[in-house]
Coordinates of C-alpha atoms in Angstrom, one line a residue:
Chain A
X15 CA -17.9 48.5 15.4
X16 CA -16.9 45.1 14.1
X17 CA -13.3 43.9 14.5
X18 CA -11.6 42.9 11.3
X19 CA -10.3 39.6 12.7
X20 CA -13.7 38.7 14.0
X21 CA -15.1 39.1 10.5
X22 CA -12.4 36.9 9.0
X23 CA -13.1 34.3 11.7
X24 CA -16.7 34.4 10.5
X25 CA -15.5 34.1 6.9
X26 CA -13.4 31.1 7.8
X27 CA -16.3 29.5 9.8
X28 CA -18.6 30.0 6.8
X29 CA -16.5 27.6 4.9
X30 CA -16.8 24.7 7.4
X31 CA -19.9 25.6 9.5
X32 CA -23.2 27.1 8.8
X33 CA -23.5 30.7 10.0
X34 CA -26.5 32.0 11.9
X35 CA -28.5 34.7 10.1
X36 CA -27.1 37.3 12.3
X37 CA -23.5 36.2 11.8
X38 CA -24.1 36.1 8.0
X39 CA -25.6 39.6 8.1
X40 CA -22.6 40.9 10.1
X41 CA -20.2 39.2 7.7
X42 CA -21.8 40.5 4.5
X43 CA -22.3 44.0 5.9
X44 CA -18.6 44.3 6.7
X45 CA -17.4 42.8 3.5
X46 CA -19.5 45.2 1.6
X47 CA -17.6 48.1 3.0
X48 CA -14.1 46.7 3.7
X49 CA -12.1 45.8 0.6
X50 CA -9.2 44.5 2.6
X51 CA -11.3 42.0 4.5
X52 CA -13.1 41.1 1.3
X53 CA -9.8 40.3 -0.3
X54 CA -8.7 38.2 2.7
X55 CA -12.0 36.4 2.8
X56 CA -11.5 35.6 -0.9
X57 CA -8.1 34.3 -0.2
X58 CA -9.5 32.0 2.5
X59 CA -12.1 30.7 0.0
X60 CA -9.6 30.2 -2.8
X61 CA -7.3 28.5 -0.3
X62 CA -10.1 26.0 0.5
X63 CA -10.6 25.3 -3.2
X64 CA -6.8 24.8 -3.7
X65 CA -6.8 22.4 -0.7
X66 CA -9.7 20.5 -2.2
X67 CA -8.1 20.3 -5.6
X68 CA -4.6 19.6 -4.5
X69 CA -3.0 16.5 -5.9
X70 CA -2.7 13.6 -3.5
X71 CA -0.6 10.6 -3.1
X72 CA -2.1 7.6 -4.8
X73 CA -2.3 4.2 -3.1
X74 CA 0.1 1.7 -4.7
X75 CA -1.0 -1.6 -6.1
X76 CA 1.1 -3.2 -3.3
X77 CA -1.0 -1.4 -0.7
X78 CA -4.2 -2.5 -2.4
X79 CA -2.9 -6.1 -2.3
X80 CA -1.9 -5.8 1.3
X81 CA -5.3 -4.5 2.3
X82 CA -7.1 -7.1 0.3
X83 CA -5.0 -9.8 1.8
X84 CA -6.5 -8.7 5.1
X85 CA -10.0 -7.9 4.2
X86 CA -10.7 -9.8 1.1
X87 CA -13.3 -12.4 1.8
X88 CA -14.7 -15.1 -0.3
X89 CA -15.9 -14.3 -3.7
X90 CA -16.9 -17.6 -5.2
X91 CA -17.6 -17.7 -8.8
X92 CA -19.3 -20.2 -11.0
X93 CA -18.1 -21.6 -14.2
X94 CA -20.1 -21.1 -17.4
X95 CA -22.5 -23.8 -18.3
X96 CA -20.7 -26.5 -20.3
X97 CA -21.8 -29.5 -22.2
X98 CA -20.9 -31.6 -19.2
X99 CA -23.5 -29.9 -17.1
X100 CA -26.2 -30.4 -19.8
X101 CA -25.3 -34.0 -20.1
X102 CA -25.6 -34.5 -16.4
X103 CA -29.0 -32.9 -16.3
X104 CA -30.8 -36.2 -16.9
X105 CA -28.8 -38.0 -14.2
X106 CA -29.5 -35.1 -11.9
X107 CA -33.2 -35.5 -12.5
X108 CA -32.9 -39.0 -11.1
X109 CA -31.0 -37.7 -8.1
X110 CA -33.8 -35.2 -7.6
X111 CA -36.2 -37.9 -6.8
X112 CA -33.9 -39.5 -4.3
X113 CA -32.8 -36.3 -2.8
X114 CA -36.3 -35.0 -2.5
X115 CA -37.3 -38.1 -0.6
X116 CA -34.5 -37.3 1.9
X117 CA -35.2 -33.6 2.1
X118 CA -38.9 -33.5 2.2
X119 CA -39.4 -34.0 5.9
X120 CA -37.3 -31.0 6.4
X121 CA -39.4 -29.1 4.0
X122 CA -42.6 -30.1 5.6
X123 CA -41.3 -29.2 9.0
X124 CA -40.4 -25.8 7.9
X125 CA -43.7 -25.2 6.2
X126 CA -45.6 -26.5 9.2
X127 CA -47.4 -29.1 7.2
X128 CA -46.4 -32.0 9.4
X129 CA -44.7 -32.9 12.6
X130 CA -41.8 -34.8 11.0
X131 CA -38.6 -33.8 12.7
X132 CA -35.7 -32.3 10.6
X133 CA -33.2 -34.9 9.6
X134 CA -29.8 -34.1 11.0
X135 CA -26.7 -35.9 10.0
X136 CA -23.3 -35.7 11.6
X137 CA -20.6 -35.8 9.1
X138 CA -17.4 -37.7 9.7
X139 CA -14.0 -36.1 9.4
X140 CA -14.6 -33.2 11.7
X141 CA -16.1 -30.8 9.1
X142 CA -19.1 -30.3 11.2
X143 CA -22.8 -30.6 11.4
X144 CA -24.1 -31.0 7.8
X145 CA -27.8 -30.7 7.5
X146 CA -30.0 -31.1 4.5
X147 CA -31.8 -27.9 5.1
X148 CA -34.4 -27.4 2.6
X149 CA -35.2 -28.2 -1.0
X150 CA -35.2 -25.5 -3.5
X151 CA -38.9 -25.7 -4.1
X152 CA -40.6 -22.9 -5.8
X153 CA -43.5 -21.8 -3.6
X154 CA -45.5 -20.9 -6.7
X155 CA -45.5 -24.4 -8.0
X156 CA -44.7 -26.6 -5.0
X157 CA -47.5 -28.4 -3.3
X158 CA -46.8 -30.3 0.0
X159 CA -49.6 -32.6 1.0
X160 CA -50.0 -35.5 3.3
X161 CA -48.6 -37.9 0.7
X162 CA -45.4 -35.9 0.5
X163 CA -46.1 -35.3 -3.1
X164 CA -44.7 -32.1 -4.6
X165 CA -43.5 -30.6 -7.7
X166 CA -40.4 -28.6 -7.7
X167 CA -38.3 -26.8 -10.3
X168 CA -36.2 -29.2 -12.3
X169 CA -32.9 -30.2 -10.8
X170 CA -30.9 -28.6 -13.5
X171 CA -32.7 -25.4 -13.1
X172 CA -31.2 -24.2 -9.9
X173 CA -28.1 -23.8 -7.9
X174 CA -26.0 -22.6 -10.7
X175 CA -24.8 -19.7 -8.6
X176 CA -25.6 -18.1 -5.3
X177 CA -25.0 -14.8 -3.6
X178 CA -25.6 -13.6 -0.1
X179 CA -27.1 -10.2 0.2
X180 CA -29.7 -8.4 2.3
X181 CA -30.2 -11.3 4.6
X182 CA -31.0 -13.7 1.8
X183 CA -29.4 -16.2 -0.5
X184 CA -30.1 -15.3 -4.1
X185 CA -30.0 -18.3 -6.4
X186 CA -30.2 -18.7 -10.1
X187 CA -32.9 -21.0 -11.5
X188 CA -34.0 -21.9 -15.0
X189 CA -35.5 -18.6 -15.9
X190 CA -35.2 -16.5 -12.9
X191 CA -33.7 -15.7 -9.5
X192 CA -34.9 -17.3 -6.2
X193 CA -34.6 -15.4 -3.0
X194 CA -34.2 -17.6 0.1
X195 CA -34.7 -15.6 3.2
X196 CA -32.4 -16.7 6.0
X197 CA -34.5 -15.4 8.8
X198 CA -37.7 -17.2 7.8
X199 CA -36.0 -20.1 6.0
X200 CA -38.3 -19.7 3.1
X201 CA -38.1 -18.7 -0.5
X202 CA -39.8 -15.3 -0.4
X203 CA -39.5 -14.3 -4.1
X204 CA -39.0 -15.6 -7.5
X205 CA -38.0 -13.0 -10.1
X206 CA -38.2 -13.8 -13.8
X207 CA -35.3 -12.5 -15.7
X208 CA -35.2 -14.6 -18.9
X209 CA -33.6 -17.8 -19.8
X210 CA -30.4 -19.2 -18.5
X211 CA -29.2 -16.8 -15.8
X212 CA -25.6 -17.6 -15.2
X213 CA -23.8 -15.6 -12.6
X214 CA -25.3 -13.6 -9.8
X215 CA -23.6 -10.7 -8.1
X216 CA -24.4 -8.0 -5.5
X217 CA -23.1 -4.5 -6.1
X218 CA -24.3 -0.9 -6.0
X219 CA -27.3 -1.8 -3.9
X220 CA -28.6 -4.2 -6.5
X221 CA -28.5 -7.8 -7.5
X222 CA -27.1 -8.4 -11.0
X223 CA -27.3 -11.4 -13.1
X224 CA -26.0 -12.4 -16.5
X225 CA -28.5 -13.8 -18.8
X226 CA -28.3 -15.6 -22.1
X227 CA -30.6 -16.0 -25.0
X228 CA -30.5 -13.2 -25.7
X229 CA -27.4 -11.9 -23.9
X230 CA -28.2 -9.3 -21.3
X231 CA -27.5 -8.1 -17.8
X232 CA -30.4 -7.8 -15.5
X233 CA -30.6 -5.6 -12.5
X234 CA -32.8 -6.4 -9.5
X235 CA -33.9 -4.1 -6.7
X236 CA -33.6 -6.2 -3.5
X237 CA -36.0 -3.9 -1.7
X238 CA -38.9 -4.6 -4.1
X239 CA -37.7 -7.9 -5.6
X240 CA -38.3 -6.5 -9.1
X241 CA -36.3 -6.1 -12.2
X242 CA -35.3 -2.5 -12.6
X243 CA -33.3 -2.8 -15.8
X244 CA -32.6 -5.3 -18.5
X245 CA -29.5 -4.2 -20.4
X246 CA -29.0 -6.0 -23.7
X247 CA -25.3 -6.7 -24.3
X248 CA -25.4 -9.5 -26.8
X249 CA -23.0 -12.4 -26.9
X250 CA -22.9 -14.8 -24.0
X251 CA -22.3 -12.9 -20.7
X252 CA -21.1 -15.3 -18.1
X253 CA -19.1 -13.6 -15.3
X254 CA -20.0 -10.5 -13.4
X255 CA -17.9 -8.6 -10.9
X256 CA -17.7 -5.1 -9.6
X257 CA -14.7 -2.9 -9.0
X258 CA -13.7 0.8 -9.6
X259 CA -17.4 1.8 -9.4
X260 CA -18.4 -0.3 -12.4
X261 CA -19.9 -3.6 -13.2
X262 CA -17.8 -5.8 -15.4
X263 CA -19.1 -8.6 -17.5
X264 CA -17.1 -11.3 -19.3
X265 CA -18.5 -12.4 -22.6
X266 CA -17.6 -16.0 -23.5
X267 CA -18.5 -16.0 -27.2
X268 CA -17.5 -12.5 -28.3
X269 CA -14.3 -12.6 -26.3
X270 CA -14.6 -9.3 -24.6
X271 CA -15.1 -7.6 -21.3
X272 CA -17.8 -5.0 -20.9
X273 CA -17.8 -2.2 -18.4
X274 CA -21.2 -1.0 -17.2
X275 CA -21.9 2.2 -15.3
X276 CA -24.4 1.4 -12.5
X277 CA -25.5 5.0 -12.3
X278 CA -26.8 5.0 -15.9
X279 CA -27.0 1.2 -16.7
X280 CA -25.0 2.0 -19.8
X281 CA -22.1 0.0 -21.3
X282 CA -19.3 2.6 -21.2
X283 CA -16.3 0.5 -22.4
X284 CA -15.7 -2.7 -24.3
X285 CA -12.3 -4.4 -24.0
X286 CA -11.6 -6.9 -26.7
X287 CA -9.6 -10.0 -25.7
X288 CA -7.4 -12.4 -27.6
X289 CA -8.6 -15.3 -25.4
X290 CA -11.9 -17.0 -24.7
X291 CA -12.7 -15.6 -21.2
X292 CA -14.3 -18.1 -18.8
X293 CA -14.1 -16.4 -15.5
X294 CA -13.5 -12.9 -14.1
X295 CA -12.7 -11.7 -10.6
X296 CA -11.4 -8.5 -9.0
X297 CA -8.6 -7.9 -6.6
X298 CA -6.1 -5.1 -5.9
X299 CA -8.2 -2.7 -7.9
X300 CA -7.6 -4.8 -11.0
X301 CA -9.7 -7.3 -12.9
X302 CA -8.4 -10.8 -13.5
X303 CA -9.6 -12.9 -16.3
X304 CA -8.8 -16.6 -17.1
X305 CA -8.9 -18.4 -20.4
X306 CA -10.6 -21.6 -21.2
X307 CA -7.5 -23.7 -20.9
X308 CA -6.2 -22.1 -17.7
X309 CA -3.0 -21.3 -19.6
X310 CA -3.3 -17.5 -19.3
X311 CA -4.4 -15.0 -16.8
X312 CA -5.1 -11.4 -17.9
X313 CA -4.8 -8.4 -15.6
X314 CA -7.0 -5.6 -16.7
X315 CA -6.5 -2.1 -15.5
X316 CA -9.8 -0.2 -14.9
X317 CA -8.0 3.1 -15.1
X318 CA -7.2 2.6 -18.8
X319 CA -9.7 -0.2 -19.8
X320 CA -6.8 -2.2 -21.2
X321 CA -5.1 -5.5 -20.7
X322 CA -2.2 -4.4 -18.5
X323 CA -0.5 -7.8 -18.3
X324 CA -0.8 -11.2 -19.9
X325 CA 0.6 -13.8 -17.5
X326 CA 1.6 -17.3 -18.7
X327 CA 0.4 -19.7 -16.1
X328 CA 0.4 -22.8 -18.3
X329 CA 3.3 -24.3 -16.2
X330 CA 1.5 -24.6 -13.0
X331 CA -2.2 -23.9 -12.6
X332 CA -4.2 -26.9 -13.6
X333 CA -2.3 -28.6 -16.3
X334 CA -4.1 -30.1 -19.3
X335 CA -6.0 -32.7 -17.3
X336 CA -9.0 -30.6 -16.4
X337 CA -10.8 -27.5 -17.6
X338 CA -11.0 -24.5 -15.3
X339 CA -14.2 -24.1 -13.4
X340 CA -14.0 -21.1 -11.1
X341 CA -11.8 -18.1 -10.4
X342 CA -11.7 -16.4 -7.1
X343 CA -9.7 -13.6 -5.5
X344 CA -8.7 -13.8 -1.9
X345 CA -5.8 -13.4 0.5
X346 CA -3.9 -11.4 -2.1
X347 CA -3.9 -14.2 -4.6
X348 CA -5.9 -15.5 -7.5
X349 CA -7.3 -19.0 -7.2
X350 CA -8.3 -21.1 -10.2
X351 CA -10.2 -24.3 -9.7
X352 CA -10.7 -27.3 -11.8
X353 CA -12.4 -30.6 -10.8
X354 CA -9.3 -32.1 -9.3
X355 CA -7.3 -29.4 -7.7
X356 CA -6.8 -25.7 -7.3
X357 CA -4.1 -23.5 -8.8
X358 CA -2.9 -20.4 -7.1
X359 CA -1.2 -17.4 -8.6
X360 CA 0.5 -14.8 -6.4
X361 CA 0.7 -11.5 -8.2
X362 CA 3.4 -10.2 -6.0
X363 CA 5.9 -13.0 -6.4
X364 CA 4.6 -14.5 -9.6
X365 CA 4.6 -17.8 -7.9
X366 CA 2.3 -20.6 -9.0
X367 CA 1.1 -23.3 -6.6
X368 CA -1.3 -26.2 -6.9
X369 CA -3.0 -28.1 -4.2
X370 CA -5.8 -30.6 -3.5
X371 CA -6.9 -33.9 -4.8
X372 CA -10.5 -34.4 -5.9
X373 CA -10.9 -30.8 -5.0
X374 CA -13.3 -28.3 -6.4
X375 CA -14.8 -27.0 -8.5
X376 CA -16.1 -24.5 -6.0
X377 CA -13.9 -22.8 -3.4
X378 CA -14.3 -20.2 -0.8
X379 CA -11.2 -18.4 0.4
X380 CA -11.3 -17.1 3.9
X381 CA -8.8 -16.0 6.5
X382 CA -9.5 -19.0 8.7
X383 CA -10.0 -21.6 6.1
X384 CA -10.3 -22.4 2.4
X385 CA -13.4 -24.5 1.7
X386 CA -13.8 -26.5 -1.4
X387 CA -16.8 -28.5 -2.5
X388 CA -17.1 -31.0 -5.3
X389 CA -20.3 -31.4 -7.2
X390 CA -19.3 -34.7 -8.8
X391 CA -18.1 -36.3 -5.5
X392 CA -20.0 -34.3 -2.9
X393 CA -16.8 -33.9 -1.1
X394 CA -16.3 -30.9 1.2
X395 CA -12.7 -30.2 2.1
X396 CA -11.1 -27.7 4.4
X397 CA -7.6 -26.4 3.8
X398 CA -5.2 -24.4 5.8
X399 CA -4.9 -21.0 4.1
X400 CA -1.3 -20.7 5.0
X401 CA 0.1 -24.1 4.2
X402 CA -2.6 -25.1 1.7
X403 CA -2.6 -28.5 3.4
X404 CA -5.8 -30.5 3.8
X405 CA -7.2 -30.2 7.3
X406 CA -10.2 -32.4 7.0
X407 CA -12.8 -33.5 4.6
X408 CA -16.2 -35.2 4.6
X409 CA -18.9 -36.3 2.2
X410 CA -21.9 -34.0 2.1
X411 CA -24.1 -37.0 1.9
X412 CA -22.3 -39.2 4.4
X413 CA -25.5 -40.2 6.2
X414 CA -27.9 -39.3 3.5
X415 CA -29.5 -41.3 0.7
X416 CA -28.8 -38.7 -1.9
X417 CA -26.3 -39.5 -4.6
X418 CA -23.6 -37.1 -5.8
X419 CA -24.3 -36.8 -9.5
X420 CA -24.8 -33.1 -10.0
X421 CA -22.6 -30.6 -11.5
X422 CA -23.7 -27.1 -10.6
X423 CA -22.8 -26.0 -7.1
X424 CA -22.3 -22.7 -5.3
X425 CA -20.9 -22.0 -1.8
X426 CA -21.3 -18.9 0.3
X427 CA -20.3 -18.0 3.8
X428 CA -22.7 -16.1 6.1
X429 CA -21.6 -13.7 8.8
X430 CA -22.3 -16.2 11.5
X431 CA -19.8 -18.6 10.0
X432 CA -22.4 -20.9 8.4
X433 CA -21.6 -22.3 5.0
X434 CA -24.4 -22.4 2.5
X435 CA -24.0 -24.8 -0.4
X436 CA -26.5 -24.8 -3.2
X437 CA -26.4 -27.8 -5.4
X438 CA -28.5 -29.4 -8.1
X439 CA -28.0 -32.7 -6.4
X440 CA -31.4 -33.3 -5.0
X441 CA -32.2 -29.7 -5.7
X442 CA -31.2 -28.7 -2.3
X443 CA -29.6 -25.9 -0.3
X444 CA -27.3 -27.3 2.4
X445 CA -26.3 -25.5 5.6
X446 CA -23.0 -26.5 7.0
X447 CA -21.9 -25.4 10.4
X448 CA -18.1 -25.8 10.5
X449 CA -16.6 -27.4 13.5
X450 CA -14.6 -25.0 15.7
Chain B
X25 CA -27.5 18.3 16.3
X26 CA -26.6 15.3 18.5
X27 CA -23.0 14.5 19.4
X28 CA -21.3 12.3 16.9
X29 CA -18.5 9.8 17.7
X30 CA -16.6 7.8 15.2
X31 CA -13.9 6.7 17.6
X32 CA -12.8 3.1 17.8
X33 CA -13.1 1.5 21.2
X34 CA -10.6 -0.5 23.1
X35 CA -12.9 -3.5 22.7
X36 CA -12.7 -3.1 18.9
X37 CA -8.9 -2.9 19.1
X38 CA -8.8 -6.0 21.3
X39 CA -10.9 -7.8 18.8
X40 CA -8.1 -7.6 16.3
X41 CA -6.4 -10.4 18.1
X42 CA -9.3 -12.7 17.4
X43 CA -9.7 -14.5 14.1
X44 CA -12.5 -13.1 12.1
X45 CA -15.0 -14.6 9.8
X46 CA -16.6 -12.3 7.3
X47 CA -19.8 -13.1 5.5
X48 CA -20.2 -12.4 1.8
X49 CA -22.8 -9.6 2.2
X50 CA -20.6 -8.0 4.9
X51 CA -17.6 -8.4 2.6
X52 CA -19.4 -6.7 -0.2
X53 CA -20.4 -3.8 2.0
X54 CA -16.8 -3.5 3.1
X55 CA -15.5 -3.8 -0.4
X56 CA -17.8 -1.0 -1.5
X57 CA -16.4 1.2 1.3
X58 CA -12.9 0.2 0.4
X59 CA -13.4 1.1 -3.3
X60 CA -15.0 4.4 -2.4
X61 CA -12.6 5.5 0.3
X62 CA -9.2 4.1 -0.3
X63 CA -7.9 6.8 -2.6
X64 CA -8.9 9.8 -0.5
X65 CA -8.0 8.0 2.8
X66 CA -4.5 7.2 1.6
X67 CA -4.0 10.8 0.3
X68 CA -5.2 12.1 3.7
X69 CA -2.8 9.7 5.6
X70 CA 0.1 10.6 3.3
X71 CA -0.5 14.3 3.8
X72 CA -0.8 13.8 7.5
X73 CA 2.3 11.7 8.0
X74 CA 4.4 13.0 5.2
X75 CA 5.6 9.5 4.7
X76 CA 4.3 6.9 2.2
X77 CA 5.3 3.9 4.2
X78 CA 3.7 5.1 7.4
X79 CA 0.6 6.1 5.4
X80 CA 0.4 2.6 3.9
X81 CA 0.7 0.9 7.3
X82 CA -1.9 3.2 8.8
X83 CA -4.5 2.8 6.1
X84 CA -4.0 -0.9 6.0
X85 CA -4.6 -1.0 9.8
X86 CA -7.7 1.2 9.5
X87 CA -9.3 -1.2 7.0
X88 CA -8.4 -4.2 9.2
X89 CA -10.1 -2.5 12.1
X90 CA -13.1 -1.8 9.9
X91 CA -13.4 -5.6 9.1
X92 CA -13.2 -6.4 12.8
X93 CA -15.7 -3.8 13.7
X94 CA -18.1 -5.3 11.1
X95 CA -17.6 -8.8 12.4
X96 CA -17.7 -8.1 16.1
X97 CA -20.5 -5.5 15.9
X98 CA -21.7 -4.1 12.6
X99 CA -20.5 -1.9 9.8
X100 CA -20.3 1.7 11.3
X101 CA -23.2 3.9 10.4
X102 CA -20.8 6.3 8.6
X103 CA -17.9 4.0 7.7
X104 CA -16.0 6.8 5.8
X105 CA -15.9 9.1 8.9
X106 CA -15.1 6.0 11.0
X107 CA -12.1 5.2 8.8
X108 CA -10.9 8.8 8.9
X109 CA -11.2 8.8 12.7
X110 CA -9.1 5.7 13.0
X111 CA -6.6 6.9 10.5
X112 CA -6.3 10.3 12.4
X113 CA -5.8 8.6 15.7
X114 CA -3.2 6.2 14.3
X115 CA -1.3 9.0 12.6
X116 CA -1.3 11.1 15.8
X117 CA -0.2 8.1 17.8
X118 CA 2.6 7.3 15.4
X119 CA 3.7 10.9 15.4
X120 CA 3.9 10.9 19.2
X121 CA 5.9 7.6 19.3
X122 CA 8.2 8.9 16.7
X123 CA 8.9 12.1 18.7
X124 CA 9.7 10.0 21.7
X125 CA 12.0 7.8 19.7
X126 CA 13.8 10.8 18.2
X127 CA 14.4 12.2 21.7
X128 CA 15.9 8.9 22.8
X129 CA 18.1 8.8 19.7
X130 CA 19.4 12.2 20.5
X131 CA 20.0 11.3 24.2
X132 CA 21.9 8.3 23.1
X133 CA 24.0 10.4 20.8
X134 CA 22.9 8.6 17.7
X135 CA 22.1 10.5 14.5
X136 CA 18.4 11.4 14.6
X137 CA 16.1 10.3 11.9
X138 CA 15.6 13.8 10.4
X139 CA 17.4 12.8 7.3
X140 CA 15.3 9.8 6.7
X141 CA 12.2 11.7 7.5
X142 CA 13.2 14.4 5.0
X143 CA 13.8 11.8 2.4
X144 CA 10.4 10.2 3.0
X145 CA 8.7 13.6 2.8
X146 CA 10.5 14.5 -0.4
X147 CA 9.1 11.3 -1.9
X148 CA 5.6 12.4 -0.9
X149 CA 6.2 15.9 -2.2
X150 CA 7.5 14.6 -5.5
X151 CA 4.2 12.8 -5.9
X152 CA 2.2 15.9 -5.3
X153 CA 2.0 18.7 -7.7
X154 CA 1.1 21.3 -5.1
X155 CA 4.4 21.0 -3.2
X156 CA 4.3 24.5 -1.7
X157 CA 0.8 24.0 -0.4
X158 CA 1.5 20.6 1.0
X159 CA 4.8 21.8 2.6
X160 CA 2.9 24.6 4.3
X161 CA 0.3 22.0 5.4
X162 CA 3.0 19.8 6.8
X163 CA 4.4 22.6 8.9
X164 CA 1.1 23.2 10.7
X165 CA 0.4 21.7 14.1
X166 CA -0.9 18.1 13.6
X167 CA -4.5 18.8 14.6
X168 CA -4.5 22.0 12.5
X169 CA -3.3 20.1 9.4
X170 CA -5.7 17.3 10.0
X171 CA -8.6 19.7 10.3
X172 CA -7.8 21.4 7.0
X173 CA -7.3 18.1 5.3
X174 CA -10.6 16.8 6.5
X175 CA -12.3 19.9 5.3
X176 CA -10.6 19.5 2.0
X177 CA -12.0 15.9 1.8
X178 CA -15.5 17.2 2.2
X179 CA -16.2 16.8 5.9
X180 CA -18.3 19.5 7.6
X181 CA -17.1 21.4 10.6
X182 CA -19.3 19.2 12.8
X183 CA -17.9 16.0 11.4
X184 CA -14.4 17.3 11.7
X185 CA -15.0 18.0 15.4
X186 CA -16.3 14.4 15.9
X187 CA -13.3 12.9 14.1
X188 CA -10.8 15.0 16.0
X189 CA -12.7 14.4 19.3
X190 CA -13.0 18.1 20.0
X191 CA -15.9 20.4 20.6
X192 CA -17.3 22.4 17.7
X193 CA -16.1 25.6 19.3
X194 CA -12.6 24.3 19.6
X195 CA -12.7 23.0 16.1
X196 CA -13.9 26.3 14.8
X197 CA -10.9 28.0 16.4
X198 CA -8.5 25.4 15.1
X199 CA -9.8 25.8 11.5
X200 CA -9.6 29.5 11.8
X201 CA -6.0 29.4 13.0
X202 CA -5.0 26.8 10.4
X203 CA -6.5 28.8 7.5
X204 CA -5.0 32.0 8.8
X205 CA -1.5 30.5 9.2
X206 CA -1.7 28.8 5.9
X207 CA -2.8 32.0 4.2
X208 CA 0.0 34.0 5.8
X209 CA 2.7 31.5 4.8
X210 CA 1.5 31.1 1.3
X211 CA 1.3 34.9 0.9
X212 CA 4.8 35.2 2.3
X213 CA 6.0 32.6 -0.1
X214 CA 4.4 34.4 -3.0
X215 CA 6.0 37.7 -1.9
X216 CA 9.5 36.1 -1.9

């Protein structure tokens, strides 16, 4: 004879635990013959459904900002290609030759083709050990012989953007993506994605890059180093970011934001803008978009796919002296860089700040420090994230023969605290170990 | 099935005092967890504490600890369960501290904080459509309520046991009692 309470215990357990065959047989046999227990068991099941479907408190924007202030790390962004970068391409080619001469011994050392020791330079100013680590040579075309002759991808073809993912640095090049493996210090893959890849971003287990001519978003599987989807979107996609389970793309020429569902690779929303977007980032569950004059910041709500707020920042971000180059979210604030300073917007207080001289265009916002690197002056600067005061600075090429004439640059921070700076100056990837 | 443990260690808590440096790939992993878990985790914490402000503090602390765990060791194998474990422990700890504080307030002859607590709970209930269900949940013993909320958030009985730090047998009993009490209270409410 089965006790009714024992049966209901089994009914409750069946919701949360698997029942053994004998337990299930006992439960079903009893419920078949006992309408009261059957009703009570149904109550328990319905109650579980009600609990699952109950409405819940929703985290506030303020909480999101508080958490992001604690956990948000660097999310460096690159600016879209401008006429200035194209104009500097020729000069950068000259720099390539010089830079290559300096970096080649390192390259040879890493490839085991010679016994030349790695050049190590100690930067002044306390920034740390700055080492010309390796040239961005494409292993498919590079040849390293006894005469130190090699061919590499053109200087303007690389270092437009970089992203750290899966133990590698992923870099944009002229028509594809280079994967530099940190463990082996070697470029282990080159993935052709089309012409002019701009931004590179890691989300939903994939590497994403925006491509122009024609406008598309390309998805790469990092486990196979292959393109798994090319999603035509038209226009000039420049910025990529992810939030709210979607990939968001800023289109510079059609003045819109596209929302892409990574589960289907389909564009599921288009948000028209009244400005020319030049950069996009995500913070506090919201998207932040800057205009080409740094006069306006837009806050876009992913819940409604609409512009939730248009913020006039013309009074304080960068002024008219420089064009915006990068937009980054971190420490609960939005950071907009130019080529001679950084503007900061605090969404909580609405406060605008500006700091830095000869600072930018790339920054990396961390809890310990804010790092800024300048492609036109090869200056690396470290700021206190609380006071925004300059702590120290140094020239990346202080003891190097390379000349700072490049434009494109990207900076990433690895888990061990190493800074990685990709630059088209000398076509190199730099490893910087910050001083403690 | 092997024993699971999602509990944060003292070493991880101590690591909170150290400055952290988070790499971009780690940051993206954490950001993915953050986006995926924040909504449910906050709803869980708010239901558990019946107080939005406390829930916000707890959830923020849980994510801070996740960052430190990732930096000092690695991202937990099951970060969602790990976050729920930390959140549960913080909520229980806060509840115990509050009970002690209330007792001292009473001993000192000061007005207790029941009024403030009720106001905070009313705020939570106003934001929840299923007020009756949530009120009944709030009246359950802490571990009973937590077990039901975890089940509602999709955790299996085995996972709930690991999060609460109890055996599967004890968790099975807790869930049975919790479901039974809740059923009786809701049926009594319907009858009146």
